[in-house]
Amino acid sequence: MRMDMRVLGVLLGAVLLGFVLWWSLSDSVAVAQPPSTPGGSGDRASSLAGTRRPAQPAWSAPAASANLDSRELELRMLVAKVRASLGRSYERASSQGDFALAPSRILKGLLERRCGLVRRHAEELSVHREQLGLTGPDAEGFCRDLLFSLLQERLSLPEGTSQARFWESLARVDEAAARHVLAEPSASRGETFLAAYERFRQERRDLVGPGVERKLFGLSDELVRLPFQVDELVNDPRPSPEQRMATYENVLQRIGQEYGVELASVVEPLELAKNALRLHETAGALGLAQQQAILEKYAGSETTRLYLEHQLEQQDRGERLRAFNQERDRLLEQLTRAGLTPEQLRERMPEIDQQLFEKYNLQ
């Protein structure tokens, strides 16, 4: 029995020794790869007259390589994460109406909010900037690199468009909006606004180019114009309420199809519902049940419930406030007829007001 155990031990030792020798040989073969021949197809594909292969973008999936250290891989994943976050934030920002008027300011704010991760790792990113395809001088520059690359893809920017030129053109769009639209108080109303907005759009188109302008600002332009289109429908006496609603629905459907969005995801559903209410009310006042049905179609039951409760509360408070003002005026008139001087009235009014606030629950 003792002899059998010794034989078994020798056999196990031999197996282990063979495994170690096999592992060492396979590892040495993997490391000692023969170099490619100068005339090989691989050499022609990777090098042209001694030029260097451009760095792989930080957000692309790295090719399997024995030279890619684990930290660089982690940094690539970090940068890809930041770029994805910038992309989601850009989608939300560019689908708001004010983006059409202030793209530079909004994108700068986006970069300030979404680049904390890059700032925390700026030193390491700087060390690996060439491998990661980053060109900026600092964390803010790295973030601009990522956002610009994303916009290059989504907007199909003309070949040769530089970052500096792109950001400068957006800053000039902000300036044009301030000059044509925002700085003129009268431009906040109806036709005056639309005329000013069209002048601004023409200058904006000249700044960024027609193709880029539509891709960058098309949806936000539609959202700027939507309330004015509703106003036009409400004030046009020719169509019936049903025709007005059909036109409104067609506008919403067209915007959604052209820009590939669910409109309720970029416009507050309650705003869409309130537009519909205005159009239906052109036929006369609506009852509570009618209002509820229209609101629920666009905003859902819970939002409708909260909105109607708020409306009833506001209506009730308005009635109490009117009663408060009527009684206050009546008391002032009584005290004046009783001979109180203006100075005496000023002394009495705080006490009277407090009593009325409590009476009408306006605290």
mmCIF file of C-alpha atoms in Angstrom:
data_model
loop_
_atom_site.group_PDB
_atom_site.id
_atom_site.type_symbol
_atom_site.label_atom_id
_atom_site.label_comp_id
_atom_site.label_asym_id
_atom_site.label_seq_id
_atom_site.Cartn_x
_atom_site.Cartn_y
_atom_site.Cartn_z
ATOM 1 C CA MET A 1 0.000 0.000 0.000
ATOM 2 C CA ARG A 2 2.883 2.347 0.902
ATOM 3 C CA MET A 3 4.559 1.478 -2.432
ATOM 4 C CA ASP A 4 1.349 2.324 -4.370
ATOM 5 C CA MET A 5 1.240 5.781 -2.792
ATOM 6 C CA ARG A 6 4.886 6.488 -3.832
ATOM 7 C CA VAL A 7 4.154 5.430 -7.412
ATOM 8 C CA LEU A 8 1.067 7.639 -7.489
ATOM 9 C CA GLY A 9 3.100 10.622 -6.245
ATOM 10 C CA VAL A 10 5.755 10.093 -8.946
ATOM 11 C CA LEU A 11 3.101 9.953 -11.642
ATOM 12 C CA LEU A 12 1.426 13.167 -10.418
ATOM 13 C CA GLY A 13 4.787 14.931 -10.338
ATOM 14 C CA ALA A 14 5.502 13.890 -13.923
ATOM 15 C CA VAL A 15 2.129 15.192 -15.096
ATOM 16 C CA LEU A 16 2.699 18.550 -13.407
ATOM 17 C CA LEU A 17 6.197 18.847 -14.857
ATOM 18 C CA GLY A 18 4.888 18.144 -18.363
ATOM 19 C CA PHE A 19 2.171 20.800 -17.999
ATOM 20 C CA VAL A 20 4.698 23.437 -16.913
ATOM 21 C CA LEU A 21 7.017 22.618 -19.865
ATOM 22 C CA TRP A 22 4.058 22.821 -22.314
ATOM 23 C CA TRP A 23 2.942 26.206 -20.904
ATOM 24 C CA SER A 24 6.461 27.668 -21.164
ATOM 25 C CA LEU A 25 6.872 26.551 -24.781
ATOM 26 C CA SER A 26 3.472 27.886 -25.894
ATOM 27 C CA ASP A 27 4.152 31.252 -24.193
ATOM 28 C CA SER A 28 7.549 31.627 -25.874
ATOM 29 C CA VAL A 29 6.042 30.867 -29.275
ATOM 30 C CA ALA A 30 3.372 33.551 -28.766
ATOM 31 C CA VAL A 31 6.008 36.170 -27.885
ATOM 32 C CA ALA A 32 8.615 35.298 -30.496
ATOM 33 C CA GLN A 33 6.531 36.088 -33.610
ATOM 34 C CA PRO A 34 8.555 36.456 -36.819
ATOM 35 C CA PRO A 35 8.482 40.010 -38.305
ATOM 36 C CA SER A 36 6.437 40.574 -41.457
ATOM 37 C CA THR A 37 8.325 40.820 -44.700
ATOM 38 C CA PRO A 38 8.755 44.314 -46.232
ATOM 39 C CA GLY A 39 6.712 43.458 -49.283
ATOM 40 C CA GLY A 40 3.809 41.828 -47.410
ATOM 41 C CA SER A 41 0.225 43.027 -47.691
ATOM 42 C CA GLY A 42 0.093 43.811 -43.970
ATOM 43 C CA ASP A 43 3.000 46.233 -44.355
ATOM 44 C CA ARG A 44 1.307 48.059 -47.265
ATOM 45 C CA ALA A 45 -1.940 48.421 -45.320
ATOM 46 C CA SER A 46 -0.369 49.859 -42.164
ATOM 47 C CA SER A 47 2.283 52.184 -43.536
ATOM 48 C CA LEU A 48 2.509 54.626 -46.438
ATOM 49 C CA ALA A 49 6.004 56.019 -47.173
ATOM 50 C CA GLY A 50 6.944 55.890 -43.538
ATOM 51 C CA THR A 51 3.898 57.833 -42.261
ATOM 52 C CA ARG A 52 2.533 56.996 -38.831
ATOM 53 C CA ARG A 53 -0.812 55.307 -38.409
ATOM 54 C CA PRO A 54 -3.280 57.815 -36.876
ATOM 55 C CA ALA A 55 -4.217 57.268 -33.269
ATOM 56 C CA GLN A 56 -7.361 55.256 -32.678
ATOM 57 C CA PRO A 57 -10.197 57.441 -31.333
ATOM 58 C CA ALA A 58 -10.623 57.117 -27.593
ATOM 59 C CA TRP A 59 -14.267 56.066 -27.908
ATOM 60 C CA SER A 60 -13.700 53.248 -30.419
ATOM 61 C CA ALA A 61 -13.249 49.657 -29.333
ATOM 62 C CA PRO A 62 -9.494 48.975 -29.099
ATOM 63 C CA ALA A 63 -8.065 46.160 -31.211
ATOM 64 C CA ALA A 64 -6.659 43.208 -29.319
ATOM 65 C CA SER A 65 -2.983 43.966 -28.718
ATOM 66 C CA ALA A 66 -0.273 42.780 -26.385
ATOM 67 C CA ASN A 67 0.939 46.419 -26.204
ATOM 68 C CA LEU A 68 -2.351 47.865 -24.874
ATOM 69 C CA ASP A 69 -1.890 48.127 -21.121
ATOM 70 C CA SER A 70 -4.788 47.711 -18.763
ATOM 71 C CA ARG A 71 -4.790 51.373 -17.701
ATOM 72 C CA GLU A 72 -5.103 52.619 -21.276
ATOM 73 C CA LEU A 73 -8.021 50.236 -21.753
ATOM 74 C CA GLU A 74 -9.671 51.672 -18.636
ATOM 75 C CA LEU A 75 -9.146 55.215 -19.933
ATOM 76 C CA ARG A 76 -10.697 54.286 -23.274
ATOM 77 C CA MET A 77 -13.745 52.965 -21.449
ATOM 78 C CA LEU A 78 -13.895 56.137 -19.323
ATOM 79 C CA VAL A 79 -13.766 58.399 -22.373
ATOM 80 C CA ALA A 80 -16.400 56.307 -24.182
ATOM 81 C CA LYS A 81 -18.653 56.652 -21.142
ATOM 82 C CA VAL A 82 -18.241 60.436 -21.107
ATOM 83 C CA ARG A 83 -18.925 60.640 -24.841
ATOM 84 C CA ALA A 84 -22.125 58.612 -24.473
ATOM 85 C CA SER A 85 -23.255 60.909 -21.651
ATOM 86 C CA LEU A 86 -22.536 63.969 -23.799
ATOM 87 C CA GLY A 87 -24.543 62.415 -26.615
ATOM 88 C CA ARG A 88 -27.618 61.889 -24.436
ATOM 89 C CA SER A 89 -27.366 65.410 -23.023
ATOM 90 C CA TYR A 90 -26.971 66.870 -26.491
ATOM 91 C CA GLU A 91 -30.097 65.056 -27.701
ATOM 92 C CA ARG A 92 -32.123 66.549 -24.852
ATOM 93 C CA ALA A 93 -30.677 70.042 -25.243
ATOM 94 C CA SER A 94 -31.024 70.263 -29.020
ATOM 95 C CA SER A 95 -34.686 69.257 -28.875
ATOM 96 C CA GLN A 96 -35.642 72.344 -26.852
ATOM 97 C CA GLY A 97 -36.805 75.533 -28.515
ATOM 98 C CA ASP A 98 -34.207 77.781 -26.866
ATOM 99 C CA PHE A 99 -31.377 75.735 -28.423
ATOM 100 C CA ALA A 100 -32.163 77.391 -31.761
ATOM 101 C CA LEU A 101 -31.406 80.802 -30.236
ATOM 102 C CA ALA A 102 -28.425 80.049 -27.987
ATOM 103 C CA PRO A 103 -26.568 76.895 -29.078
ATOM 104 C CA SER A 104 -23.144 78.079 -27.937
ATOM 105 C CA ARG A 105 -24.293 79.004 -24.436
ATOM 106 C CA ILE A 106 -26.270 75.775 -24.033
ATOM 107 C CA LEU A 107 -23.451 73.509 -25.232
ATOM 108 C CA LYS A 108 -20.944 75.285 -22.982
ATOM 109 C CA GLY A 109 -23.248 74.648 -20.037
ATOM 110 C CA LEU A 110 -23.571 71.020 -21.106
ATOM 111 C CA LEU A 111 -19.767 70.630 -21.129
ATOM 112 C CA GLU A 112 -19.483 72.196 -17.678
ATOM 113 C CA ARG A 113 -22.036 69.782 -16.241
ATOM 114 C CA ARG A 114 -20.992 66.542 -17.963
ATOM 115 C CA CYS A 115 -17.191 66.572 -17.850
ATOM 116 C CA GLY A 116 -16.458 66.016 -14.160
ATOM 117 C CA LEU A 117 -15.127 62.537 -14.868
ATOM 118 C CA VAL A 118 -12.669 63.897 -17.428
ATOM 119 C CA ARG A 119 -11.500 66.594 -15.011
ATOM 120 C CA ARG A 120 -10.816 64.029 -12.304
ATOM 121 C CA HIS A 121 -8.633 61.990 -14.673
ATOM 122 C CA ALA A 122 -7.190 64.865 -16.731
ATOM 123 C CA GLU A 123 -3.569 64.142 -15.828
ATOM 124 C CA GLU A 124 -3.724 60.504 -16.914
ATOM 125 C CA LEU A 125 -5.658 61.391 -20.056
ATOM 126 C CA SER A 126 -2.997 63.930 -20.929
ATOM 127 C CA VAL A 127 -0.275 61.280 -20.661
ATOM 128 C CA HIS A 128 -2.213 58.998 -23.058
ATOM 129 C CA ARG A 129 -3.653 61.761 -25.264
ATOM 130 C CA GLU A 130 -1.944 60.554 -28.462
ATOM 131 C CA GLN A 131 -3.141 56.969 -28.043
ATOM 132 C CA LEU A 132 -6.648 58.220 -27.197
ATOM 133 C CA GLY A 133 -6.854 60.609 -30.153
ATOM 134 C CA LEU A 134 -7.342 63.701 -27.946
ATOM 135 C CA THR A 135 -5.954 67.075 -29.019
ATOM 136 C CA GLY A 136 -7.149 69.552 -26.386
ATOM 137 C CA PRO A 137 -4.678 71.147 -23.973
ATOM 138 C CA ASP A 138 -6.617 70.319 -20.800
ATOM 139 C CA ALA A 139 -9.738 68.627 -19.425
ATOM 140 C CA GLU A 140 -12.072 71.198 -21.007
ATOM 141 C CA GLY A 141 -10.289 70.734 -24.316
ATOM 142 C CA PHE A 142 -10.631 66.947 -24.079
ATOM 143 C CA CYS A 143 -14.373 67.312 -23.489
ATOM 144 C CA ARG A 144 -14.729 69.639 -26.459
ATOM 145 C CA ASP A 145 -12.858 67.047 -28.543
ATOM 146 C CA LEU A 146 -15.417 64.412 -27.613
ATOM 147 C CA LEU A 147 -18.470 66.593 -28.221
ATOM 148 C CA PHE A 148 -17.082 67.881 -31.520
ATOM 149 C CA SER A 149 -16.379 64.347 -32.757
ATOM 150 C CA LEU A 150 -19.931 63.369 -31.849
ATOM 151 C CA LEU A 151 -21.372 66.358 -33.729
ATOM 152 C CA GLN A 152 -19.138 65.605 -36.714
ATOM 153 C CA GLU A 153 -20.805 62.215 -37.007
ATOM 154 C CA ARG A 154 -24.381 63.320 -36.401
ATOM 155 C CA LEU A 155 -24.311 66.498 -38.482
ATOM 156 C CA SER A 156 -22.019 65.257 -41.277
ATOM 157 C CA LEU A 157 -19.948 68.424 -40.977
ATOM 158 C CA PRO A 158 -18.143 69.451 -44.183
ATOM 159 C CA GLU A 159 -14.698 67.937 -44.568
ATOM 160 C CA GLY A 160 -12.026 70.187 -43.137
ATOM 161 C CA THR A 161 -14.289 71.905 -40.604
ATOM 162 C CA SER A 162 -12.089 72.733 -37.640
ATOM 163 C CA GLN A 163 -13.198 72.782 -34.039
ATOM 164 C CA ALA A 164 -12.239 76.430 -33.648
ATOM 165 C CA ARG A 165 -14.282 77.429 -36.686
ATOM 166 C CA PHE A 166 -17.294 75.385 -35.567
ATOM 167 C CA TRP A 167 -17.411 76.777 -32.021
ATOM 168 C CA GLU A 168 -16.876 80.310 -33.338
ATOM 169 C CA SER A 169 -19.814 79.950 -35.732
ATOM 170 C CA LEU A 170 -22.092 78.862 -32.854
ATOM 171 C CA ALA A 171 -20.983 81.842 -30.751
ATOM 172 C CA ARG A 172 -21.909 84.106 -33.661
ATOM 173 C CA VAL A 173 -25.325 82.419 -33.827
ATOM 174 C CA ASP A 174 -25.882 83.434 -30.192
ATOM 175 C CA GLU A 175 -24.914 87.004 -31.058
ATOM 176 C CA ALA A 176 -27.248 87.066 -34.065
ATOM 177 C CA ALA A 177 -30.176 85.827 -31.946
ATOM 178 C CA ALA A 178 -29.535 88.516 -29.345
ATOM 179 C CA ARG A 179 -29.386 91.172 -32.049
ATOM 180 C CA HIS A 180 -32.423 90.127 -34.108
ATOM 181 C CA VAL A 181 -34.766 88.564 -31.553
ATOM 182 C CA LEU A 182 -33.885 88.837 -27.873
ATOM 183 C CA ALA A 183 -32.801 92.482 -27.699
ATOM 184 C CA GLU A 184 -36.037 93.790 -29.244
ATOM 185 C CA PRO A 185 -38.991 93.813 -26.777
ATOM 186 C CA SER A 186 -41.565 94.151 -29.553
ATOM 187 C CA ALA A 187 -40.250 90.911 -31.100
ATOM 188 C CA SER A 188 -41.941 88.885 -28.369
ATOM 189 C CA ARG A 189 -45.350 89.231 -30.026
ATOM 190 C CA GLY A 190 -46.849 87.203 -32.862
ATOM 191 C CA GLU A 191 -46.035 88.339 -36.374
ATOM 192 C CA THR A 192 -43.286 90.690 -35.191
ATOM 193 C CA PHE A 193 -41.489 87.802 -33.532
ATOM 194 C CA LEU A 194 -41.821 85.530 -36.555
ATOM 195 C CA ALA A 195 -40.458 88.206 -38.890
ATOM 196 C CA ALA A 196 -37.494 88.815 -36.570
ATOM 197 C CA TYR A 197 -36.956 85.084 -36.222
ATOM 198 C CA GLU A 198 -36.841 84.599 -39.993
ATOM 199 C CA ARG A 199 -34.208 87.344 -40.314
ATOM 200 C CA PHE A 200 -32.209 85.616 -37.613
ATOM 201 C CA ARG A 201 -32.567 82.226 -39.318
ATOM 202 C CA GLN A 202 -31.220 83.624 -42.585
ATOM 203 C CA GLU A 203 -28.105 84.929 -40.857
ATOM 204 C CA ARG A 204 -27.753 81.659 -38.931
ATOM 205 C CA ARG A 205 -27.947 79.714 -42.201
ATOM 206 C CA ASP A 206 -25.158 81.859 -43.642
ATOM 207 C CA LEU A 207 -23.026 81.203 -40.562
ATOM 208 C CA VAL A 208 -23.267 77.410 -40.365
ATOM 209 C CA GLY A 209 -24.405 76.401 -43.866
ATOM 210 C CA PRO A 210 -27.868 75.195 -44.988
ATOM 211 C CA GLY A 211 -27.230 71.463 -44.513
ATOM 212 C CA VAL A 212 -25.789 71.762 -41.024
ATOM 213 C CA GLU A 213 -28.400 74.361 -40.047
ATOM 214 C CA ARG A 214 -31.296 72.011 -40.733
ATOM 215 C CA LYS A 215 -29.726 69.057 -38.922
ATOM 216 C CA LEU A 216 -28.618 71.132 -35.947
ATOM 217 C CA PHE A 217 -31.630 73.427 -35.513
ATOM 218 C CA GLY A 218 -34.511 71.877 -37.451
ATOM 219 C CA LEU A 219 -36.343 70.341 -34.496
ATOM 220 C CA SER A 220 -35.824 73.295 -32.156
ATOM 221 C CA ASP A 221 -37.079 75.640 -34.905
ATOM 222 C CA GLU A 222 -40.258 73.584 -35.168
ATOM 223 C CA LEU A 223 -40.815 73.835 -31.414
ATOM 224 C CA VAL A 224 -40.287 77.608 -31.484
ATOM 225 C CA ARG A 225 -42.918 77.973 -34.217
ATOM 226 C CA LEU A 226 -45.472 75.525 -32.773
ATOM 227 C CA PRO A 227 -47.190 77.946 -30.300
ATOM 228 C CA PHE A 228 -47.539 80.542 -33.066
ATOM 229 C CA GLN A 229 -49.079 77.968 -35.381
ATOM 230 C CA VAL A 230 -51.619 77.196 -32.648
ATOM 231 C CA ASP A 231 -52.337 80.936 -32.276
ATOM 232 C CA GLU A 232 -52.967 81.184 -36.019
ATOM 233 C CA LEU A 233 -55.392 78.272 -35.903
ATOM 234 C CA VAL A 234 -57.249 79.700 -32.902
ATOM 235 C CA ASN A 235 -57.600 83.135 -34.502
ATOM 236 C CA ASP A 236 -58.554 81.907 -37.985
ATOM 237 C CA PRO A 237 -62.378 82.040 -38.180
ATOM 238 C CA ARG A 238 -62.646 79.888 -41.309
ATOM 239 C CA PRO A 239 -61.945 76.294 -40.181
ATOM 240 C CA SER A 240 -64.217 74.341 -37.880
ATOM 241 C CA PRO A 241 -62.892 73.066 -34.511
ATOM 242 C CA GLU A 242 -62.547 69.621 -36.064
ATOM 243 C CA GLN A 243 -60.484 71.029 -38.941
ATOM 244 C CA ARG A 244 -58.306 72.969 -36.524
ATOM 245 C CA MET A 245 -57.630 69.827 -34.528
ATOM 246 C CA ALA A 246 -56.876 67.831 -37.681
ATOM 247 C CA THR A 247 -54.349 70.463 -38.765
ATOM 248 C CA TYR A 248 -52.758 70.449 -35.309
ATOM 249 C CA GLU A 249 -52.491 66.652 -35.283
ATOM 250 C CA ASN A 250 -50.927 66.700 -38.751
ATOM 251 C CA VAL A 251 -48.303 69.200 -37.614
ATOM 252 C CA LEU A 252 -47.403 67.039 -34.620
ATOM 253 C CA GLN A 253 -47.232 63.907 -36.769
ATOM 254 C CA ARG A 254 -45.063 65.610 -39.407
ATOM 255 C CA ILE A 255 -42.557 66.870 -36.822
ATOM 256 C CA GLY A 256 -42.326 63.444 -35.225
ATOM 257 C CA GLN A 257 -41.758 61.689 -38.548
ATOM 258 C CA GLU A 258 -39.280 64.209 -39.972
ATOM 259 C CA TYR A 259 -37.048 64.213 -36.917
ATOM 260 C CA GLY A 260 -37.617 60.683 -35.690
ATOM 261 C CA VAL A 261 -38.899 61.664 -32.249
ATOM 262 C CA GLU A 262 -41.905 61.010 -30.093
ATOM 263 C CA LEU A 263 -43.030 64.599 -29.645
ATOM 264 C CA ALA A 264 -44.229 64.000 -26.092
ATOM 265 C CA SER A 265 -40.604 63.163 -25.201
ATOM 266 C CA VAL A 266 -39.310 66.607 -26.212
ATOM 267 C CA VAL A 267 -42.366 68.752 -25.396
ATOM 268 C CA GLU A 268 -44.212 68.629 -22.099
ATOM 269 C CA PRO A 269 -47.306 66.481 -22.815
ATOM 270 C CA LEU A 270 -49.354 68.932 -20.776
ATOM 271 C CA GLU A 271 -48.378 71.732 -23.165
ATOM 272 C CA LEU A 272 -49.553 69.654 -26.119
ATOM 273 C CA ALA A 273 -52.804 69.002 -24.245
ATOM 274 C CA LYS A 274 -53.353 72.689 -23.416
ATOM 275 C CA ASN A 275 -52.903 73.558 -27.092
ATOM 276 C CA ALA A 276 -55.586 71.014 -27.942
ATOM 277 C CA LEU A 277 -57.883 72.519 -25.289
ATOM 278 C CA ARG A 278 -57.505 75.978 -26.847
ATOM 279 C CA LEU A 279 -58.428 74.616 -30.256
ATOM 280 C CA HIS A 280 -61.497 72.766 -28.956
ATOM 281 C CA GLU A 281 -62.636 75.820 -26.986
ATOM 282 C CA THR A 282 -63.019 77.821 -30.200
ATOM 283 C CA ALA A 283 -66.433 76.117 -30.430
ATOM 284 C CA GLY A 284 -67.405 77.308 -26.937
ATOM 285 C CA ALA A 285 -66.675 76.595 -23.292
ATOM 286 C CA LEU A 286 -65.959 72.965 -22.428
ATOM 287 C CA GLY A 287 -67.358 71.071 -19.499
ATOM 288 C CA LEU A 288 -65.102 69.432 -16.932
ATOM 289 C CA ALA A 289 -65.610 65.954 -18.426
ATOM 290 C CA GLN A 290 -64.715 67.223 -21.917
ATOM 291 C CA GLN A 291 -61.598 68.946 -20.628
ATOM 292 C CA GLN A 292 -60.553 65.787 -18.808
ATOM 293 C CA ALA A 293 -60.970 63.613 -21.901
ATOM 294 C CA ILE A 294 -58.879 65.945 -24.087
ATOM 295 C CA LEU A 295 -56.153 66.332 -21.474
ATOM 296 C CA GLU A 296 -55.907 62.597 -20.844
ATOM 297 C CA LYS A 297 -55.441 61.921 -24.566
ATOM 298 C CA TYR A 298 -52.153 63.848 -24.555
ATOM 299 C CA ALA A 299 -50.964 63.952 -20.947
ATOM 300 C CA GLY A 300 -52.292 60.780 -19.314
ATOM 301 C CA SER A 301 -54.653 60.343 -16.394
ATOM 302 C CA GLU A 302 -52.320 61.192 -13.499
ATOM 303 C CA THR A 303 -50.983 64.426 -15.007
ATOM 304 C CA THR A 304 -54.546 65.379 -15.943
ATOM 305 C CA ARG A 305 -55.776 64.781 -12.398
ATOM 306 C CA LEU A 306 -53.033 66.936 -10.899
ATOM 307 C CA TYR A 307 -53.543 69.691 -13.471
ATOM 308 C CA LEU A 308 -57.300 69.868 -12.950
ATOM 309 C CA GLU A 309 -56.881 69.872 -9.165
ATOM 310 C CA HIS A 310 -54.433 72.745 -9.486
ATOM 311 C CA GLN A 311 -56.815 74.622 -11.779
ATOM 312 C CA LEU A 312 -59.673 74.223 -9.309
ATOM 313 C CA GLU A 313 -57.450 75.401 -6.450
ATOM 314 C CA GLN A 314 -56.391 78.455 -8.462
ATOM 315 C CA GLN A 315 -59.983 79.198 -9.382
ATOM 316 C CA ASP A 316 -61.068 78.929 -5.751
ATOM 317 C CA ARG A 317 -58.184 81.124 -4.590
ATOM 318 C CA GLY A 318 -59.039 83.714 -7.237
ATOM 319 C CA GLU A 319 -62.621 83.884 -5.980
ATOM 320 C CA ARG A 320 -61.451 84.285 -2.374
ATOM 321 C CA LEU A 321 -59.004 87.006 -3.422
ATOM 322 C CA ARG A 322 -61.763 88.937 -5.193
ATOM 323 C CA ALA A 323 -63.944 88.700 -2.074
ATOM 324 C CA PHE A 324 -61.002 89.879 0.058
ATOM 325 C CA ASN A 325 -60.453 92.964 -2.127
ATOM 326 C CA GLN A 326 -64.155 93.818 -2.231
ATOM 327 C CA GLU A 327 -64.500 93.701 1.577
ATOM 328 C CA ARG A 328 -61.255 95.616 2.071
ATOM 329 C CA ASP A 329 -62.458 98.405 -0.242
ATOM 330 C CA ARG A 330 -65.801 98.499 1.584
ATOM 331 C CA LEU A 331 -64.097 98.802 4.991
ATOM 332 C CA LEU A 332 -61.777 101.541 3.739
ATOM 333 C CA GLU A 333 -64.776 103.490 2.468
ATOM 334 C CA GLN A 334 -66.590 103.099 5.805
ATOM 335 C CA LEU A 335 -63.579 104.267 7.816
ATOM 336 C CA THR A 336 -63.034 107.220 5.520
ATOM 337 C CA ARG A 337 -66.685 108.294 5.917
ATOM 338 C CA ALA A 338 -66.275 107.918 9.691
ATOM 339 C CA GLY A 339 -63.630 110.653 9.554
ATOM 340 C CA LEU A 340 -60.330 108.759 9.861
ATOM 341 C CA THR A 341 -57.377 110.636 8.438
ATOM 342 C CA PRO A 342 -54.982 109.010 5.926
ATOM 343 C CA GLU A 343 -52.436 108.592 8.723
ATOM 344 C CA GLN A 344 -54.990 106.851 10.938
ATOM 345 C CA LEU A 345 -56.016 104.592 8.048
ATOM 346 C CA ARG A 346 -52.381 103.525 7.498
ATOM 347 C CA GLU A 347 -52.199 102.583 11.178
ATOM 348 C CA ARG A 348 -55.429 100.579 11.100
ATOM 349 C CA MET A 349 -54.993 98.733 7.812
ATOM 350 C CA PRO A 350 -52.385 96.093 8.905
ATOM 351 C CA GLU A 351 -54.768 94.816 11.559
ATOM 352 C CA ILE A 352 -57.714 94.838 9.134
ATOM 353 C CA ASP A 353 -55.699 93.077 6.443
ATOM 354 C CA GLN A 354 -54.615 90.362 8.862
ATOM 355 C CA GLN A 355 -58.208 89.710 9.872
ATOM 356 C CA LEU A 356 -59.266 89.487 6.217
ATOM 357 C CA PHE A 357 -56.354 87.187 5.325
ATOM 358 C CA GLU A 358 -57.517 84.775 8.018
ATOM 359 C CA LYS A 359 -61.185 85.115 7.047
ATOM 360 C CA TYR A 360 -60.540 84.265 3.375
ATOM 361 C CA ASN A 361 -57.724 81.786 4.006
ATOM 362 C CA LEU A 362 -55.120 83.724 2.045
ATOM 363 C CA GLN A 363 -52.191 83.177 4.386
#
